[in-house]
CSV table of C-alpha atoms and ligand atoms in Angstrom, one decimal:
chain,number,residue,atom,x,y,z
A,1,UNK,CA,-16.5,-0.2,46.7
A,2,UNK,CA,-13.3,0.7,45.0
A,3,UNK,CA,-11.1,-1.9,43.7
A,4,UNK,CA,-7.5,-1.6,42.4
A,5,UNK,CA,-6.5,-4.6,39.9
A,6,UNK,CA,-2.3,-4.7,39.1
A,7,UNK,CA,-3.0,-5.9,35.5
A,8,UNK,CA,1.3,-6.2,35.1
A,9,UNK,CA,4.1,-5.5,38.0
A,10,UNK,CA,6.9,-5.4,36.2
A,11,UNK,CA,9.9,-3.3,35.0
A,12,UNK,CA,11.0,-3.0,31.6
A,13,UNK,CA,13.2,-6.3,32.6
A,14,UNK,CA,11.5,-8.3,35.2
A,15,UNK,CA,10.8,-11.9,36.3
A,16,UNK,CA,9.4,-14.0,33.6
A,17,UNK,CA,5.5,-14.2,35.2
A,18,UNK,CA,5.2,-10.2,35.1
A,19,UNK,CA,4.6,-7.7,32.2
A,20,UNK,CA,4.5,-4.1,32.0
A,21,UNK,CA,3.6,-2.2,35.2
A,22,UNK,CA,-0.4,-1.4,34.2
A,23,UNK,CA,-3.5,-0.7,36.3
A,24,UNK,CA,-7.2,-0.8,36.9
A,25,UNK,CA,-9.1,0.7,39.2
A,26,UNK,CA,-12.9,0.4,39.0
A,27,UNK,CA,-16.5,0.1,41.4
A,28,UNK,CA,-18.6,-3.1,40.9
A,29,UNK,CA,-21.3,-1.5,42.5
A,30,UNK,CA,-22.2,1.3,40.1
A,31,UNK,CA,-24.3,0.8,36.4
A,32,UNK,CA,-22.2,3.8,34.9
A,33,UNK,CA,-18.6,2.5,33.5
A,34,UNK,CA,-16.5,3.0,36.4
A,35,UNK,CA,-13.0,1.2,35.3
A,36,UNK,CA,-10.5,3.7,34.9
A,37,UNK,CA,-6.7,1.5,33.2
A,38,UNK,CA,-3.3,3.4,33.6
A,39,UNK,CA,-1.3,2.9,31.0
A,40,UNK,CA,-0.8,0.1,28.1
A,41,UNK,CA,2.6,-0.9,28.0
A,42,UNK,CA,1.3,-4.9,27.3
A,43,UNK,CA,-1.7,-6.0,26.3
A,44,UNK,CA,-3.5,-4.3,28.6
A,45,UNK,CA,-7.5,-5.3,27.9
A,46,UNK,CA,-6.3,-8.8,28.1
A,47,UNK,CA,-4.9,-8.7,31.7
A,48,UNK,CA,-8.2,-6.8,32.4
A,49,UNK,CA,-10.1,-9.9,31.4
A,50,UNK,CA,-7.5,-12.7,32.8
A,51,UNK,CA,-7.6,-10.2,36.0
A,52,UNK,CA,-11.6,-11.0,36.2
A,53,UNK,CA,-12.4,-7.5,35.1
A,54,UNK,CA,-14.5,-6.4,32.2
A,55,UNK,CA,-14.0,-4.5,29.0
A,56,UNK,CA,-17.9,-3.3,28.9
A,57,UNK,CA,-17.3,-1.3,31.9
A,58,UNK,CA,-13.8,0.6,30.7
A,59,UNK,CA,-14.5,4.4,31.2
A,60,UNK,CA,-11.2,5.8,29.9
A,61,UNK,CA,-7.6,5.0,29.6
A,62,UNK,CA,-4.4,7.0,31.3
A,63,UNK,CA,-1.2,7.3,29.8
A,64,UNK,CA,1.3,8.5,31.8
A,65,UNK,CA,4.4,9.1,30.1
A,66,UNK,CA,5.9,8.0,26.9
A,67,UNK,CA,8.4,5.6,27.5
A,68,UNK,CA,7.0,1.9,25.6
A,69,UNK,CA,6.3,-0.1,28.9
A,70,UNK,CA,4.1,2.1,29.9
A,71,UNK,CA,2.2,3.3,26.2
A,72,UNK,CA,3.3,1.1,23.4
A,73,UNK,CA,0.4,-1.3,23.5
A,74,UNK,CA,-1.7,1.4,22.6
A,75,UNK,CA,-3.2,0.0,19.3
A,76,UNK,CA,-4.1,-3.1,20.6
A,77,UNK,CA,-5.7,-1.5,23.3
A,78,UNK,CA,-8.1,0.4,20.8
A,79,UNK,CA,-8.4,-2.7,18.5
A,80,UNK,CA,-9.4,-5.1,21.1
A,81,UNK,CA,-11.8,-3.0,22.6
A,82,UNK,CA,-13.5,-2.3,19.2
A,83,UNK,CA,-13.6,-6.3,19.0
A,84,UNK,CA,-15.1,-6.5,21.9
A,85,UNK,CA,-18.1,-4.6,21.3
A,86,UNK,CA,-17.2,-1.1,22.6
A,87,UNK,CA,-18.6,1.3,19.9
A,88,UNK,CA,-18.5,4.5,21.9
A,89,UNK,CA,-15.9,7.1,21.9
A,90,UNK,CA,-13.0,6.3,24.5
A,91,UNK,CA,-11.3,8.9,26.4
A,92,UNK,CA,-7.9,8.7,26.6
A,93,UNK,CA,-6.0,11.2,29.0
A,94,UNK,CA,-2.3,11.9,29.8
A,95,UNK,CA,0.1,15.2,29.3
A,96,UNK,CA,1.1,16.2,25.7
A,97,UNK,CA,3.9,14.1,25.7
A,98,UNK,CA,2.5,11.1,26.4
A,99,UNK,CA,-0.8,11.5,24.2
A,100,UNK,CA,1.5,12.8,21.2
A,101,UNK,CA,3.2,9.7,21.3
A,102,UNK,CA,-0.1,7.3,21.7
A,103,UNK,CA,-1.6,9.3,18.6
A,104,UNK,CA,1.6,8.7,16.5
A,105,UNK,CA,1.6,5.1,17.1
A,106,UNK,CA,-2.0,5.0,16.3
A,107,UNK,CA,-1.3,7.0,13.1
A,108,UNK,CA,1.2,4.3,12.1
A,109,UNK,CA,-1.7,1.8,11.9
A,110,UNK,CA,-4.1,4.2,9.8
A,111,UNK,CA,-3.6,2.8,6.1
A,112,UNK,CA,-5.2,-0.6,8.1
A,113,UNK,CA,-7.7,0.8,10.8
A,114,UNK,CA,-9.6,3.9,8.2
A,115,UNK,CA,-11.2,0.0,7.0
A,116,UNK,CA,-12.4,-0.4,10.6
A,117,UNK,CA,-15.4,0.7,12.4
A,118,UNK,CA,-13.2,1.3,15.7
A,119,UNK,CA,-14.5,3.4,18.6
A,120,UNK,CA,-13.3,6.9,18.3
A,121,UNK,CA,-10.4,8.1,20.2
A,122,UNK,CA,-11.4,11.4,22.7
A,123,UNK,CA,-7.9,12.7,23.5
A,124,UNK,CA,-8.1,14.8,26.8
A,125,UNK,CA,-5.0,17.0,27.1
A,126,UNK,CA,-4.4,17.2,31.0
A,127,UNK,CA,-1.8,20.3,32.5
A,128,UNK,CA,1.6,19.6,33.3
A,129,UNK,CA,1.4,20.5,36.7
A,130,UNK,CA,0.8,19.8,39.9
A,131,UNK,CA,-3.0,18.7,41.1
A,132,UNK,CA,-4.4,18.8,37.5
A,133,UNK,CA,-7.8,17.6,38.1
A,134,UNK,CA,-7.9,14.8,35.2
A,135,UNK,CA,-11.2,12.7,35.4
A,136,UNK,CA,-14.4,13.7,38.0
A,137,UNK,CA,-17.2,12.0,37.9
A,138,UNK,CA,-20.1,10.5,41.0
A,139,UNK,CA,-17.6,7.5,40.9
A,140,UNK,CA,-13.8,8.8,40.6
A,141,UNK,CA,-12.0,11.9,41.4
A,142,UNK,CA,-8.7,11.9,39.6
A,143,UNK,CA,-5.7,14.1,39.5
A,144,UNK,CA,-2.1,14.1,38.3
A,145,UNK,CA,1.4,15.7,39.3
A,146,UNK,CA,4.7,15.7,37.5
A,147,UNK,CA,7.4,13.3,39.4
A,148,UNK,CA,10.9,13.0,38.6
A,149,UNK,CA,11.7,10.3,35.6
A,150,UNK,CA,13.9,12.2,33.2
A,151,UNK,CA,11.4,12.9,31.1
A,152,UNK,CA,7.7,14.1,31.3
A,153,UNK,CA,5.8,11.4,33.6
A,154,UNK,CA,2.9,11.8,35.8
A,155,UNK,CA,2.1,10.3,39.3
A,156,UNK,CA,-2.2,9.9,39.4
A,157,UNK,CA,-4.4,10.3,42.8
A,158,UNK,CA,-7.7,8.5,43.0
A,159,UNK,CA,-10.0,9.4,45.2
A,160,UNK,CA,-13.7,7.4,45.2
A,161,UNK,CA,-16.1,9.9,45.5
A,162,UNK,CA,-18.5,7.6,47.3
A,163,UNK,CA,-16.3,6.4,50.0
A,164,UNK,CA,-13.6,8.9,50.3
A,165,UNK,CA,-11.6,6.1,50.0
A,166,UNK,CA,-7.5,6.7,48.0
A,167,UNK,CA,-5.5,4.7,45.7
A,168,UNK,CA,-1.9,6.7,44.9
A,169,UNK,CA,0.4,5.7,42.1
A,170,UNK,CA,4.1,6.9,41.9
A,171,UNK,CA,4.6,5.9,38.1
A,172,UNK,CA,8.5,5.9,37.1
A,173,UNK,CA,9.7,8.1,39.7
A,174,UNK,CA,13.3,9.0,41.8
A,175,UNK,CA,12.3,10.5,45.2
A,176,UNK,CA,10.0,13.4,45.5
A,177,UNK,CA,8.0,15.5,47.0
A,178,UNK,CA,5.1,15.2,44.6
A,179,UNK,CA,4.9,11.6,45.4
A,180,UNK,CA,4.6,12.2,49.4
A,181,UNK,CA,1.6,14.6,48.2
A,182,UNK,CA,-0.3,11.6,45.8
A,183,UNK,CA,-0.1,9.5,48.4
A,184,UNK,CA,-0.6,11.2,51.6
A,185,UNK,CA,-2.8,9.9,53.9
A,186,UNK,CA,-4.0,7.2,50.6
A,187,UNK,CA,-5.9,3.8,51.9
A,188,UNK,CA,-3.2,2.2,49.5
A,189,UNK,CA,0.2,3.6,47.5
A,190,UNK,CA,1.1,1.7,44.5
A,191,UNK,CA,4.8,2.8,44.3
A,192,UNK,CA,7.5,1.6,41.8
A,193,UNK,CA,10.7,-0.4,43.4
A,194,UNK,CA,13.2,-0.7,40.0
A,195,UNK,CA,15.9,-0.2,42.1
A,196,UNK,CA,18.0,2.9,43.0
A,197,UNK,CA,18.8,4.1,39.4
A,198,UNK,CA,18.6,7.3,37.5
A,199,UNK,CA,14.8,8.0,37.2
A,200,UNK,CA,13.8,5.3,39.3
A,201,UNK,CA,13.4,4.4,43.6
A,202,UNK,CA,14.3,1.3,45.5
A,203,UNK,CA,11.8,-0.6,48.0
A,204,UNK,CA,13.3,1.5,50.5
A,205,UNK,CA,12.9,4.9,48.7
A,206,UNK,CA,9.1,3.8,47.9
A,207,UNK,CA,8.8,3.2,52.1
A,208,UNK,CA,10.2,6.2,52.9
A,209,UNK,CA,7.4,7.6,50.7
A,210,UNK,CA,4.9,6.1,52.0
A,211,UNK,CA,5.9,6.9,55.5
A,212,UNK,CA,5.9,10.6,54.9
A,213,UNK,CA,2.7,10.6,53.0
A,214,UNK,CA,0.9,8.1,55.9
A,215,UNK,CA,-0.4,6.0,53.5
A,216,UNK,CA,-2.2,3.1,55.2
A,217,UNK,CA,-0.9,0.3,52.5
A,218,UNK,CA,2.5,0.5,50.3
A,219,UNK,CA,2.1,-2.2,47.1
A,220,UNK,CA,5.5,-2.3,44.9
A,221,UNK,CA,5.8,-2.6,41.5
A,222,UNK,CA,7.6,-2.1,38.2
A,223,UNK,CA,9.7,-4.9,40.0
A,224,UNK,CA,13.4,-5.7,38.5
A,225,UNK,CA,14.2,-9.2,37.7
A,226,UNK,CA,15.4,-11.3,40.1
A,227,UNK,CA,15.0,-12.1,44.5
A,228,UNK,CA,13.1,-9.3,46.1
A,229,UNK,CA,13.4,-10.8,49.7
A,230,UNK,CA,16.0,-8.5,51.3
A,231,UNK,CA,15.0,-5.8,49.7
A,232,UNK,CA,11.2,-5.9,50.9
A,233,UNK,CA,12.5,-7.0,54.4
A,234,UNK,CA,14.5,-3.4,53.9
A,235,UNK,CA,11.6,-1.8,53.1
A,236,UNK,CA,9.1,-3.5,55.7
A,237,UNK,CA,11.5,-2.1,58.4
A,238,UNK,CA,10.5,1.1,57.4
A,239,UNK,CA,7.0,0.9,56.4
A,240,UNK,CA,5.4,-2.6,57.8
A,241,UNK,CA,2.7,-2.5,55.5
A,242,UNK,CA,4.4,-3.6,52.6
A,243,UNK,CA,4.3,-5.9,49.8
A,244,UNK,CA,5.0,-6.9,46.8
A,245,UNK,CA,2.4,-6.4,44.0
A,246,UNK,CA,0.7,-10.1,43.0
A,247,UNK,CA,0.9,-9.9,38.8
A,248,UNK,CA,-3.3,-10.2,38.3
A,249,UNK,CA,-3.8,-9.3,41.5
A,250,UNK,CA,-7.5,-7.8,42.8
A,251,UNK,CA,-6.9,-5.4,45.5
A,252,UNK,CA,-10.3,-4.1,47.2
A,253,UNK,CA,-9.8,-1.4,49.1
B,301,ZN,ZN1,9.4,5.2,32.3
């Protein structure tokens, strides 16, 4: 069965226990690599493992946009999984944007790394547009749509194959219409809550998303620093089904 782990809930400034906003959605239940990560804006393969997940079964990585919450752990990412015993090519998807700025902070490691026996790095380009299929395989169907963050970003659909079951995540995102597609009708809708800025959505935009798209299960992140009570009870007003995303939390959906 699907399974969504929130491997960091923050914002770029959040409370002290969360990192980066990154994710993991895999199927225990399968022998192919099923775990599919969103972006690497920490050390991402090491939530993985605090998160009880493992780095054997890592099938590809998704970087959505370029900003360095969301990408800038990047080399790690590809060190630690060559450390760890994963020899075979990893793909790594996102727009141009976002891969052009993975591959140039991997270049900036390449006097050290052309020593090391890491796994090769399969960039797949995905379209800037709406419903660009991304990954399909007997486990995962996944596909992308530009939102609204100022500069190129990417909202991403899962759909298991298997169960028909939907996970939806907004990425950095003001209100739009291409997140109400993601997540309609989705089992659960992992929507950023920064706050009402430039780029960004409050707890109460992400409800009103969520609503529209009748998703089943809203789960916040990207989380600012600071109390979150009123603005969840705000939010829960308008979509019961809320919550705040648990940093490390397994969510089987
Ligand atoms: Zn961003």
């Amino acid at each position: 069965m699907p399974i969504l782990y929130l491997l960091g809930t923050g914002a770029a400034v959040s409370d002290p226990h969360r990192t980066a906003t990154m994710l993991a959605v895999t199927d225990e239940t399968t022998e192919e690599r099923s775990t599919l990560m969103v972006d690497c804006g920490g050390d991402a393969l090491q939530r993985l493992r605090e998160a009880g997940a493992s780095v054997q079964n890592v099938a590809g990585l998704i970087v959505t946009h370029a900003h360095p919450d969301h990408c800038s752990g990047f080399p790690l990412f590809i060190e630690r999984l060559w450390l760890h015993g994963h020899h075979t090519e990893i793909p790594v998807l996102g727009i141009p944007a976002a891969l052009a700025q993975v591959e140039r902070s991997w270049e900036a490691f390449s006097q050290i790394t052309e020593e090391w026996d890491t796994p090769s790095i399969d960039i797949r380009e995905v379209d800037y547009k709406p419903e660009a299929v991304m990954w399909h395989d007997p486990t995962w169907k996944v596909t992308s749509r530009p939102v609204d963050h100022g500069i190129d970003n990417i909202g991403v659909r899962f759909e298991h194959v298997p169960s028909g079951r939907v996970i939806a995540y907004s990425c950095d995102t003001e209100p739009c219409e291409a997140v109400v597609e993601l997540g309609r009708d989705a089992d659960l809708l992992v929507h950023e809550a920064t706050g009402e800025t430039e780029g960004h959505s409050s707890a109460v935009q992400a409800a009103e998303a969520a609503k529209k798209a009748g998703a089943k299960r809203l789960i916040l992140v990207h989380l600012p620093d600071g109390d979150k009570v009123d603005d969840l009870r705000a939010a829960q007003e308008i979509f019961p089904a809320t919550e705040l995303g648990t940093e490390l939390g397994r969510y089987d959906i």
